[in-house]
Short mmCIF file of C-alpha atoms in Angstrom, two decimals:
data_model
loop_
_atom_site.label_atom_id
_atom_site.label_comp_id
_atom_site.label_asym_id
_atom_site.label_seq_id
_atom_site.Cartn_x
_atom_site.Cartn_y
_atom_site.Cartn_z
CA MET A 13 32.93 -6.46 108.59
CA ILE A 14 35.38 -6.74 105.68
CA ARG A 15 38.07 -3.93 106.41
CA THR A 16 37.85 -1.25 104.01
CA ILE A 17 40.43 -1.34 101.89
CA LYS A 18 41.80 1.55 99.20
CA PRO A 19 42.20 -0.16 96.05
CA LYS A 20 45.26 -0.37 94.41
CA ASN A 21 45.38 -1.13 91.00
CA ALA A 22 42.29 -0.56 88.06
CA ARG A 23 40.84 -4.00 88.81
CA SER A 24 40.38 -3.94 92.25
CA LYS A 25 38.83 -0.30 91.84
CA ARG A 26 36.17 -2.21 89.19
CA ALA A 27 35.75 -4.79 91.49
CA LEU A 28 34.86 -2.65 94.39
CA ALA A 29 32.65 -0.16 91.99
CA LYS A 30 30.75 -2.95 91.08
CA LYS A 31 29.77 -3.46 95.04
CA GLU A 32 28.90 -0.17 95.15
CA ALA A 33 25.41 0.94 95.84
CA ARG A 34 23.29 1.95 92.50
CA LEU A 35 20.50 3.55 91.17
CA ILE A 36 19.01 0.92 89.07
CA GLU A 37 20.23 -2.35 91.18
CA ASN A 38 21.58 -5.77 89.69
CA THR A 39 19.25 -8.68 90.27
CA LYS A 40 19.92 -10.25 93.70
CA THR A 41 22.07 -12.58 93.95
CA ALA A 42 21.73 -15.98 96.01
CA LEU A 43 24.31 -17.46 98.33
CA PHE A 44 23.73 -21.47 99.13
CA VAL A 45 25.33 -22.52 102.06
CA PRO A 46 24.74 -25.96 103.76
CA GLY A 47 24.78 -26.04 107.72
CA SER A 48 27.20 -28.34 109.87
CA THR A 49 23.57 -30.46 110.07
CA SER A 50 22.76 -30.66 106.22
CA ASN A 51 22.15 -33.88 104.57
CA LYS A 52 21.92 -34.94 100.88
CA PHE A 53 18.20 -34.46 100.72
CA LEU A 54 18.43 -30.77 101.64
CA HIS A 55 21.66 -30.92 99.61
CA ASP A 56 19.40 -32.03 96.45
CA ALA A 57 16.82 -29.67 97.37
CA MET A 58 19.08 -26.69 97.03
CA VAL A 59 20.61 -28.23 93.78
CA ASP A 60 17.12 -27.82 92.54
CA LEU A 61 16.71 -24.12 94.01
CA MET A 62 19.70 -23.19 92.03
CA ALA A 63 18.64 -24.53 88.84
CA LEU A 64 15.55 -21.92 88.96
CA LYS A 65 17.21 -19.43 90.45
CA LYS A 66 20.53 -19.46 87.94
CA PRO A 67 22.46 -17.73 86.71
CA ASP A 68 22.31 -15.39 89.99
CA ILE A 69 23.65 -18.23 92.24
CA LYS A 70 26.92 -18.50 94.35
CA LYS A 71 26.95 -21.92 96.35
CA PHE A 72 29.41 -23.23 99.12
CA THR A 73 30.27 -26.64 99.18
CA LYS A 74 31.63 -26.78 102.86
CA LYS A 75 29.76 -27.37 105.68
CA ASN A 76 29.65 -24.39 108.50
CA GLU A 77 28.86 -24.45 111.60
CA ILE A 78 26.33 -21.48 112.06
CA ARG A 79 23.36 -20.83 113.98
CA PRO A 80 21.62 -18.12 111.59
CA PHE A 81 19.01 -17.27 114.65
CA GLU A 82 21.46 -17.00 117.35
CA ASP A 83 24.66 -15.07 115.38
CA PRO A 84 23.99 -13.56 112.23
CA SER A 85 27.50 -12.41 112.13
CA THR A 86 29.05 -15.34 109.90
CA LEU A 87 26.13 -14.74 107.66
CA GLU A 88 26.52 -10.95 106.99
CA PHE A 89 30.09 -11.44 106.61
CA PHE A 90 29.40 -13.75 103.57
CA SER A 91 26.91 -11.69 102.41
CA GLU A 92 29.70 -8.93 102.15
CA LYS A 93 32.24 -11.16 101.05
CA ASN A 94 30.00 -12.50 98.26
CA ASP A 95 27.97 -9.25 97.44
CA THR A 96 25.06 -11.71 98.05
CA SER A 97 21.71 -10.12 99.29
CA LEU A 98 19.87 -13.75 99.21
CA MET A 99 20.95 -16.70 101.00
CA VAL A 100 19.07 -20.16 101.62
CA PHE A 101 21.06 -22.29 104.63
CA SER A 102 20.22 -26.02 105.45
CA SER A 103 20.16 -27.19 108.48
CA HIS A 104 18.72 -30.66 109.88
CA ASN A 105 17.74 -31.51 113.39
CA LYS A 106 15.46 -33.66 115.52
CA LYS A 107 13.26 -30.56 116.50
CA ARG A 108 13.49 -28.88 113.55
CA PRO A 109 14.03 -31.34 110.03
CA ASN A 110 15.04 -30.96 106.50
CA THR A 111 15.02 -26.86 107.11
CA LEU A 112 16.15 -24.06 104.87
CA ILE A 113 16.74 -20.78 105.81
CA PHE A 114 15.67 -18.20 103.71
CA THR A 115 17.66 -14.75 104.64
CA ARG A 116 17.52 -11.39 102.81
CA PHE A 117 20.33 -8.57 103.25
CA PHE A 118 19.69 -5.18 103.21
CA ASN A 119 23.84 -3.34 103.27
CA HIS A 120 24.80 -6.58 103.89
CA LYS A 121 23.05 -6.85 107.39
CA ILE A 122 20.22 -9.27 108.21
CA TYR A 123 16.98 -7.58 106.88
CA ASP A 124 14.41 -10.63 107.66
CA MET A 125 14.72 -14.26 107.81
CA ILE A 126 12.46 -17.27 107.96
CA GLU A 127 12.76 -20.92 108.09
CA LEU A 128 11.21 -23.15 106.21
CA SER A 129 10.77 -26.93 106.95
CA ILE A 130 10.67 -29.25 104.18
CA GLN A 131 7.71 -32.14 104.86
CA GLN A 132 8.17 -35.46 104.18
CA ASN A 133 5.96 -35.78 100.90
CA HIS A 134 8.58 -33.72 98.65
CA LYS A 135 9.52 -34.67 94.80
CA LEU A 136 12.91 -33.40 93.33
CA LEU A 137 13.33 -32.46 89.82
CA GLU A 138 15.38 -35.92 89.26
CA GLU A 139 12.18 -37.76 90.46
CA PHE A 140 9.97 -35.71 88.44
CA LYS A 141 12.34 -36.58 85.05
CA LYS A 142 10.99 -33.98 83.43
CA ILE A 143 12.79 -31.20 81.45
CA THR A 144 15.27 -28.91 83.45
CA PHE A 145 14.73 -25.04 83.48
CA THR A 146 16.40 -22.64 80.88
CA VAL A 147 18.83 -20.34 82.38
CA GLY A 148 17.82 -16.73 82.79
CA LEU A 149 14.06 -17.31 81.90
CA LYS A 150 11.57 -14.98 84.02
CA PRO A 151 9.29 -17.59 85.91
CA MET A 152 5.60 -16.28 86.04
CA PHE A 153 3.91 -16.42 89.58
CA THR A 154 0.67 -17.57 91.36
CA PHE A 155 -0.15 -17.01 94.62
CA ASN A 156 -3.29 -19.02 95.98
CA GLY A 157 -4.86 -18.16 99.04
CA PRO A 158 -6.10 -15.18 100.76
CA ALA A 159 -3.67 -15.42 103.12
CA PHE A 160 -1.01 -14.08 101.04
CA ASP A 161 -2.94 -10.68 101.03
CA ASN A 162 -3.52 -10.30 104.44
CA HIS A 163 -1.02 -12.51 107.08
CA PRO A 164 1.79 -10.78 107.88
CA VAL A 165 3.32 -14.08 107.39
CA PHE A 166 2.36 -14.95 103.95
CA GLN A 167 2.77 -11.45 102.94
CA HIS A 168 6.78 -12.19 104.08
CA LEU A 169 6.85 -15.24 101.71
CA LYS A 170 4.91 -13.50 99.07
CA SER A 171 7.73 -11.05 99.43
CA LEU A 172 10.74 -13.14 99.57
CA PHE A 173 9.67 -15.98 96.57
CA LEU A 174 8.76 -12.69 94.22
CA ASP A 175 12.14 -11.25 95.30
CA PHE A 176 14.02 -14.47 94.96
CA PHE A 177 13.14 -15.75 91.59
CA ARG A 178 11.95 -13.16 89.87
CA GLY A 179 14.87 -12.66 87.89
CA GLU A 180 15.85 -9.33 86.28
CA GLU A 181 13.61 -6.61 86.05
CA THR A 182 12.35 -5.92 82.44
CA ASP A 183 9.66 -3.96 80.66
CA LEU A 184 9.85 -6.33 77.47
CA GLN A 185 9.21 -9.98 77.75
CA ASP A 186 9.58 -12.43 74.70
CA VAL A 187 6.69 -14.46 74.80
CA ALA A 188 8.34 -17.67 73.88
CA GLY A 189 9.85 -16.75 76.96
CA LEU A 190 6.40 -17.28 78.82
CA GLN A 191 7.30 -21.17 80.13
CA TYR A 192 6.84 -22.19 83.47
CA ILE A 193 4.94 -21.03 86.38
CA ILE A 194 6.06 -21.26 89.84
CA ALA A 195 2.70 -21.47 92.22
CA LEU A 196 2.62 -20.92 95.91
CA SER A 197 -0.61 -21.97 97.87
CA THR A 198 -1.39 -21.96 101.34
CA GLY A 199 -4.87 -23.44 102.72
CA GLU A 200 -7.80 -20.94 104.79
CA ILE A 201 -6.52 -19.95 108.25
CA GLU A 202 -9.02 -21.83 110.44
CA ASP A 203 -8.20 -20.20 113.34
CA PRO A 204 -6.37 -16.88 113.42
CA ASN A 205 -5.51 -16.91 116.91
CA SER A 206 -3.89 -20.02 117.27
CA SER A 207 0.16 -20.06 116.49
CA THR A 208 0.11 -23.28 113.77
CA LEU A 209 -0.10 -21.54 110.33
CA PRO A 210 -1.03 -23.79 107.28
CA LEU A 211 1.69 -25.42 104.90
CA LEU A 212 2.90 -23.53 102.03
CA HIS A 213 2.79 -25.48 98.78
CA PHE A 214 5.87 -24.70 96.60
CA ARG A 215 5.22 -26.43 93.12
CA VAL A 216 6.65 -25.41 89.51
CA TYR A 217 4.63 -26.18 86.64
CA LYS A 218 5.25 -25.99 82.81
CA LEU A 219 2.67 -24.20 80.68
CA LYS A 220 1.46 -25.89 77.42
CA SER A 221 -1.17 -24.23 74.99
CA TYR A 222 -3.37 -25.48 72.91
CA LYS A 223 -5.78 -24.04 70.15
CA SER A 224 -9.14 -22.52 71.57
CA GLY A 225 -10.04 -20.77 68.48
CA GLU A 226 -9.80 -17.52 70.20
CA LYS A 227 -6.65 -15.17 70.49
CA VAL A 228 -5.66 -16.58 73.56
CA PRO A 229 -4.33 -20.13 73.61
CA ARG A 230 -6.10 -22.53 75.99
CA ILE A 231 -3.45 -23.24 78.75
CA GLU A 232 -2.97 -26.47 80.59
CA ILE A 233 -0.10 -27.01 82.91
CA ASP A 234 2.35 -30.09 83.98
CA GLU A 235 4.17 -30.52 86.87
CA ILE A 236 8.15 -30.27 86.41
CA GLY A 237 9.20 -30.29 90.26
CA PRO A 238 10.97 -29.94 92.51
CA ARG A 239 7.25 -30.46 94.78
CA LEU A 240 7.96 -28.74 98.29
CA ASP A 241 5.71 -28.48 100.96
CA PHE A 242 6.87 -26.10 103.61
CA LYS A 243 6.07 -25.84 107.65
CA ILE A 244 6.78 -22.26 108.80
CA GLY A 245 9.33 -22.06 111.67
CA ARG A 246 11.00 -19.14 113.28
CA ARG A 247 10.90 -15.58 111.72
CA LEU A 248 12.78 -12.85 112.05
CA THR A 249 11.27 -9.33 110.48
CA PRO A 250 12.94 -5.99 109.78
CA ALA A 251 12.78 -3.31 112.60
CA PRO A 252 10.77 -0.54 110.54
CA GLU A 253 13.28 2.53 110.40
CA LEU A 254 15.06 -0.17 108.34
CA GLU A 255 12.19 -1.27 106.17
CA LYS A 256 11.66 2.20 105.07
CA GLU A 257 15.34 2.55 104.10
CA ALA A 258 14.76 -0.47 102.33
CA PHE A 259 11.66 0.55 100.29
CA MET A 260 12.44 4.23 99.09
CA LYS A 261 12.49 5.02 95.94
CA PRO A 262 15.24 6.98 94.25
CA LYS A 263 14.03 10.57 93.67
CA GLN A 264 16.06 10.93 90.18
CA LEU A 265 14.09 7.85 88.89
CA GLN A 266 10.73 8.96 89.78
CA ALA A 267 8.80 10.60 86.21
CA LYS A 268 8.70 14.16 86.80
CA GLU A 269 5.19 15.53 86.83
CA LYS A 270 3.88 17.20 83.56
CA LYS A 271 2.48 20.45 83.93
CA ASN A 272 -0.15 21.61 81.80
CA VAL A 273 -0.46 18.71 79.48
CA SER A 274 -3.45 16.41 79.59
CA THR A 275 -5.27 14.53 77.55
CA ASP A 276 -9.25 14.96 77.34
CA PHE A 277 -12.08 12.20 76.90
CA MET A 278 -11.45 12.46 72.91
CA GLY A 279 -8.09 10.84 73.67
CA ASP A 280 -6.21 14.02 72.41
CA LYS A 281 -3.35 15.82 73.46
CA VAL A 282 -3.94 19.24 74.69
CA ALA A 283 -2.18 21.56 76.27
CA GLN A 284 -2.16 25.21 78.25
CA ILE A 285 0.47 27.67 77.16
CA HIS A 286 1.37 30.41 78.82
CA VAL A 287 2.28 33.23 76.75
CA GLY A 288 4.10 36.43 78.67
CA ASN A 289 2.62 39.63 78.15
CA GLN A 290 2.81 41.52 74.96
CA ASP A 291 4.95 44.79 74.72
CA LEU A 292 2.82 46.92 72.02
CA GLY A 293 5.46 49.71 72.56
CA LYS A 294 7.67 47.57 70.49
CA LEU A 295 5.26 45.95 67.80
CA GLN A 296 6.63 46.26 64.47
CA THR A 297 4.52 48.34 62.17
CA ARG A 298 5.12 49.68 58.86
CA LYS A 299 8.67 51.05 58.35
CA MET A 300 8.84 54.65 57.82
CA LYS A 301 11.80 57.17 57.82
CA GLY A 302 9.58 59.55 59.54
CA LEU A 303 8.56 57.25 62.28
CA LYS A 304 12.05 56.41 63.52
CA ALA A 305 12.44 57.29 67.16
CA LYS A 306 14.89 60.22 66.68
CA TYR A 307 12.06 62.34 65.44
CA ASP A 308 9.79 61.36 68.01
CA GLN A 309 8.27 64.73 69.74
CA ASP A 310 10.34 64.32 72.82
CA SER A 311 13.67 64.12 71.48
CA GLU A 312 12.48 67.22 68.85
CA GLU A 313 15.18 69.78 70.40
CA GLU A 314 18.28 67.60 70.19
CA VAL A 315 17.24 66.93 66.75
CA PHE A 316 17.37 70.48 65.57
CA GLU A 317 20.54 71.17 67.69
CA ASN A 318 22.69 68.38 65.52
CA ASP A 319 22.44 69.57 62.04
CA GLU A 320 22.80 66.14 60.52
CA ILE A 321 19.71 64.76 60.51
CA GLU A 322 20.38 61.75 58.21
CA ILE A 323 21.79 59.21 60.07
CA ASP A 324 21.97 55.73 60.31
CA GLU A 325 20.56 54.04 63.29
CA ASP A 326 23.62 52.37 64.77
CA GLU A 327 25.42 55.30 64.43
CA GLU A 328 23.09 56.98 66.51
CA MET A 329 24.45 56.92 70.22
CA SER A 330 27.95 58.32 68.75
CA GLU A 331 26.23 60.91 67.23
CA TYR A 332 24.97 62.14 69.87
CA GLU A 333 27.86 62.11 72.04
CA SER A 334 29.81 63.94 69.57
CA ALA A 335 26.92 66.17 69.48
CA ASN A 336 26.63 66.75 73.26
CA ASP A 337 31.12 67.03 73.90
CA ASN A 338 30.16 70.16 71.19
CA MET B 19 -14.77 -27.04 63.29
CA SER B 20 -17.32 -26.60 66.19
CA ASP B 21 -16.41 -24.46 68.95
CA LYS B 22 -17.51 -27.55 71.37
CA GLU B 23 -13.98 -29.39 70.52
CA TYR B 24 -12.24 -26.19 72.35
CA LYS B 25 -12.30 -26.10 75.74
CA PRO B 26 -12.83 -22.31 77.22
CA VAL B 27 -9.98 -19.49 77.98
CA THR B 28 -12.25 -17.91 80.30
CA VAL B 29 -12.34 -18.47 84.39
CA ASP B 30 -15.18 -17.49 86.50
CA LYS B 31 -13.72 -16.56 89.80
CA PRO B 32 -16.04 -15.62 93.00
CA ILE B 33 -13.43 -12.79 94.01
CA PRO B 34 -11.47 -11.79 91.13
CA ASN B 35 -7.55 -12.00 91.22
CA THR B 36 -5.04 -9.09 91.24
CA PHE B 37 -1.83 -9.13 89.09
CA ASP B 38 1.27 -7.68 89.37
CA LEU B 39 2.24 -7.80 85.43
CA GLY B 40 5.74 -5.93 85.99
CA ASN B 41 6.43 -9.28 87.89
CA LEU B 42 4.42 -11.98 85.73
CA ALA B 43 2.04 -12.51 88.60
CA THR B 44 -1.40 -12.70 90.13
CA PHE B 45 -2.55 -12.95 93.45
CA ASP B 46 -5.41 -15.00 93.89
CA PRO B 47 -7.70 -14.26 96.81
CA ASN B 48 -9.99 -17.00 96.83
CA PRO B 49 -9.55 -19.63 99.84
CA LEU B 50 -8.25 -23.21 98.79
CA ASP B 51 -10.17 -26.34 99.88
CA ASN B 52 -8.71 -27.39 103.10
CA THR B 53 -10.68 -30.66 103.36
CA LYS B 54 -9.23 -31.30 100.13
CA LEU B 55 -5.79 -30.20 100.63
CA ASN B 56 -5.35 -32.96 103.65
CA ASN B 57 -6.63 -35.48 101.70
CA GLU B 58 -3.32 -36.76 100.21
CA GLU B 59 -5.27 -38.33 96.65
CA GLU B 60 -6.96 -34.81 96.17
CA LYS B 61 -4.31 -32.78 96.94
CA GLU B 62 -2.21 -32.23 94.08
CA LYS B 63 -5.29 -32.46 91.99
CA HIS B 64 -6.98 -29.45 93.35
CA LEU B 65 -3.83 -27.43 93.73
CA THR B 66 -2.95 -28.34 90.00
CA GLU B 67 -6.63 -27.22 89.36
CA VAL B 68 -6.21 -23.49 90.84
CA THR B 69 -3.24 -22.67 89.32
CA ARG B 70 -4.14 -23.69 85.95
CA ASP B 71 -7.16 -21.40 86.33
CA ASN B 72 -5.10 -18.68 87.48
CA VAL B 73 -2.17 -19.11 85.13
CA GLN B 74 -5.09 -19.14 82.49
CA LEU B 75 -6.15 -15.56 83.97
CA LEU B 76 -2.50 -14.31 83.91
CA ILE B 77 -1.75 -15.09 80.50
CA ASN B 78 -5.14 -14.19 78.98
CA GLN B 79 -4.06 -10.53 81.14
CA ILE B 80 -0.17 -10.75 79.57
CA LEU B 81 -1.42 -11.36 76.14
CA SER B 82 -3.60 -8.35 76.63
CA LEU B 83 -0.78 -5.63 76.83
CA PRO B 84 0.86 -4.33 74.37
CA LEU B 85 2.89 -6.32 71.68
CA LYS B 86 5.54 -5.24 69.83
CA THR B 87 7.26 -7.70 67.37
CA THR B 88 11.23 -7.51 66.06
CA THR B 89 13.13 -8.58 63.81
CA ASP B 90 16.48 -10.02 65.75
CA THR B 91 19.20 -12.30 65.20
CA HIS B 92 18.65 -13.28 68.14
CA GLY B 93 21.10 -15.77 69.74
CA SER B 94 20.75 -18.42 66.68
CA SER B 95 23.83 -19.44 65.25
CA THR B 96 22.78 -19.94 62.25
CA GLY B 97 22.42 -15.92 61.57
CA GLN B 98 18.80 -16.24 60.46
CA ASP B 99 16.64 -13.84 61.61
CA SER B 100 13.67 -14.69 63.24
CA THR B 101 11.04 -12.64 65.01
CA MET B 102 10.33 -12.13 68.55
CA THR B 103 7.14 -11.05 69.89
CA LEU B 104 7.54 -9.18 72.85
CA VAL B 105 5.03 -8.19 75.48
CA GLN B 106 5.66 -4.43 76.80
CA LEU B 107 4.97 -5.19 80.99
CA PRO B 108 4.41 -2.24 82.99
CA GLU B 109 5.95 -1.42 86.29
CA PRO B 110 5.95 -3.97 88.91
CA THR B 111 3.87 -2.67 91.43
CA THR B 112 4.96 -5.21 94.45
CA LEU B 113 7.25 -3.29 96.38
CA LEU B 114 10.41 -5.24 97.06
CA PRO B 115 13.03 -4.22 99.03
CA ARG B 116 16.10 -2.80 97.50
CA GLU B 117 19.50 -4.75 98.19
CA LYS B 118 21.37 -1.56 99.19
CA SER B 119 20.47 1.84 100.11
CA ILE B 120 20.06 4.52 97.99
CA PRO B 121 23.65 6.07 96.84
CA LYS B 122 24.15 9.35 98.07
CA GLU B 123 25.20 12.11 95.68
CA LYS B 124 28.44 13.36 96.11
CA PRO B 125 29.11 16.58 97.14
CA LEU B 126 30.71 19.20 94.69
CA THR B 127 34.39 19.96 95.25
CA ARG B 128 35.58 23.49 95.58
CA TRP B 129 36.52 23.55 91.99
CA GLN B 130 32.82 22.80 90.90
CA GLN B 131 31.27 25.10 93.40
CA PHE B 132 33.19 28.04 92.23
CA ALA B 133 32.50 27.11 88.56
CA LEU B 134 28.77 27.03 89.82
CA ARG B 135 28.68 30.25 91.04
CA LYS B 136 31.03 32.01 88.66
CA GLY B 137 28.57 29.96 85.93
CA ILE B 138 31.61 28.80 84.40
CA ARG B 139 30.73 25.73 81.97
CA SER B 140 33.44 22.62 81.64
CA LYS B 141 35.15 22.62 78.32
CA ALA B 142 34.94 19.66 75.84
CA LYS B 143 37.25 17.42 76.31
CA ASP B 144 39.69 17.91 73.01
CA GLY B 145 41.55 14.22 73.87
CA LYS B 146 44.97 13.46 75.08
CA MET B 147 46.94 14.12 71.73
CA VAL B 148 48.41 17.48 70.49
CA TYR B 149 49.77 18.10 67.59
CA ASP B 150 53.84 18.96 67.32
CA GLU B 151 54.26 21.39 64.40
CA GLU B 152 58.22 21.14 64.70
CA THR B 153 58.18 16.90 64.26
CA GLY B 154 54.59 16.70 62.48
CA GLU B 155 53.58 14.53 64.75
CA TRP B 156 51.16 13.91 67.06
CA VAL B 157 52.55 13.78 70.80
CA PRO B 158 50.85 12.99 74.15
CA LYS B 159 50.31 16.83 76.06
CA TRP B 160 51.63 15.15 79.08
CA GLY B 161 53.11 11.67 80.50
CA TYR B 162 55.37 9.79 78.67
CA LYS B 163 57.18 11.98 75.52
CA GLY B 164 54.55 14.34 76.81
CA LYS B 165 54.41 17.60 75.65
CA ASN B 166 54.89 19.56 78.55
CA LYS B 167 58.32 17.66 79.02
CA GLU B 168 59.74 19.04 75.61
CA MET B 169 62.70 21.29 77.49
CA ASP B 170 63.84 18.55 79.42
CA ASN B 171 66.30 16.98 76.84
CA GLN B 172 67.21 20.05 74.83
CA TRP B 173 71.09 20.78 74.76
CA LEU B 174 70.26 24.58 74.64
CA VAL B 175 67.66 26.26 76.69
CA GLU B 176 66.62 30.16 76.79
CA LEU B 177 67.04 31.67 80.29
CA ASN B 178 63.56 32.89 81.55
CA ALA B 179 64.12 36.70 82.11
CA ASN B 180 61.88 36.68 85.08
CA THR B 181 64.66 34.49 87.29
CA LYS B 182 67.07 37.20 86.00
CA ASN B 183 68.74 38.58 89.55
CA THR B 184 67.00 36.26 91.92
CA GLU B 185 68.22 33.05 93.50
CA GLU B 186 66.99 31.19 90.83
CA GLU B 187 69.42 32.50 88.23
CA LEU B 188 72.17 30.00 88.39
CA ILE B 189 69.55 26.66 88.52
CA ASP B 190 69.05 24.94 85.60
CA PRO B 191 66.03 26.12 83.72
CA ARG B 192 64.80 22.11 83.09
CA THR B 193 65.39 21.55 86.81
CA LEU B 194 62.87 24.78 87.66
CA LYS B 195 60.47 23.56 84.86
CA ARG B 196 60.35 19.94 86.38
CA ALA B 197 60.08 20.98 89.87
CA GLU B 198 57.70 23.36 88.83
CA ARG B 199 55.39 20.65 87.39
CA LYS B 200 56.38 18.20 90.63
CA LYS B 201 54.32 21.50 92.76
CA LEU B 202 51.62 20.97 90.43
CA ILE B 203 50.78 17.78 91.08
CA LYS B 204 51.54 17.93 94.63
CA LYS B 205 49.19 20.99 94.81
CA ASN B 206 45.98 18.72 93.05
CA GLU B 207 46.88 15.69 95.49
CA LEU B 208 46.25 18.30 98.59
CA GLN B 209 43.49 19.78 96.57
CA HIS B 210 41.88 16.22 95.99
CA LYS B 211 42.32 15.11 99.37
CA ARG B 212 40.62 17.79 101.03
CA ASN B 213 37.61 17.45 98.70
CA LEU B 214 37.61 13.90 100.10
CA LYS B 215 37.41 14.97 103.34
CA ASN B 216 34.89 17.19 102.74
CA ARG B 217 32.99 14.45 101.11
CA ALA B 218 33.17 12.17 104.35
#
């Protein structure tokens, strides 16, 4: 835990305010941490992932002696200190070679964690020698395979990769910005009871559009890398209460239900209007002196007591008062 | 040109894809061929084919969304106008966890509670500066050379009638005014602290 400090000047105050929880959240930032057993290849793989995630990245250059599945407290400290909620940690050993650990944080505490070992058939950006990524472009995603819909581990992976690479949340997308696609594929799970899961294939392609004679273009794709095949290792799932809190939607952002307004089958907007009861007693009819309130049958006596008959309506009250005084 | 020259833009799938257009994502529930995936030679080809079909489907969906064309000087160094075609994306449907919990609403301060009860609306802010009629200049209401410190460096000051026959009668009225200001600041700080305490 970082000790809580009271900001002493405007700059540190602003810096702290930036870290505070917000209704509409910023894009999640990823921190890349090399473990003490990291190697050249893992470093290069992380650089490629960084290229995809830019500009929302932070990276460490020094190696860190951490075992995330045994003691994640250091990672939580890093997350809080750097205000990052995604983390990639690299490690390499005999049992789990070339491993990246993808961690997500909620309130700077571990939310979930999954261990992915890169298989031997990898091919990095460098080896493809194709284009590099434009910083800040939103990628498209495709998830191939039914496992992403029904298997908990793959659902986790789907959520993780979407969360990791989707970039800024926006409601307007430039058509020219639809340039590359991240494809995650997995084979069929042959035996649902066995603990071995099929590999996760991570591919990135660039889109090429051709004339099709129709409004939509014919799309062809060209692999630009990185090409990584992941073997799924250990995994940490969030506690149900934590999950519930993390998925909560702020009430303020939910659209208010519009009452009495609907669209009919013709597409016209139809509304129901409620009007209060009309008070017919106050209905304005033709104005005539004889119809004034003071000539009403009930107040007849008073009128005759008071000799002055022609009084302005405004002065009526005061006249009554003076009459009573007499 | 005949239609035969073009490759088709439609894709047939046994089970239709689902889409999350807010995240520009598509989910293909059709299983991949495991025998092809295990074969080193056919694997990449198979993956690319499946992905291509899904990208085509996704692009078809995205381009069918309402389009908006804007003319913007958008990031061009030449300053030339260029038109941009923007797609209006719907809300993302895939739920993703938040980064931090929803911020709690701050409780009302004592004054705000009171104002709410009495129906007092906050005044519109009219700025820090105030017109000084004697010098004909705009001066700050408070702070350095503030209007509330006017009395401090005057050579002659009128005595306040209220202090007559009290122990404050012989004290410099400037000092009294200053002490009063300091007292107000102290009071405000205390109130602020109390509100913070109630918030926690």
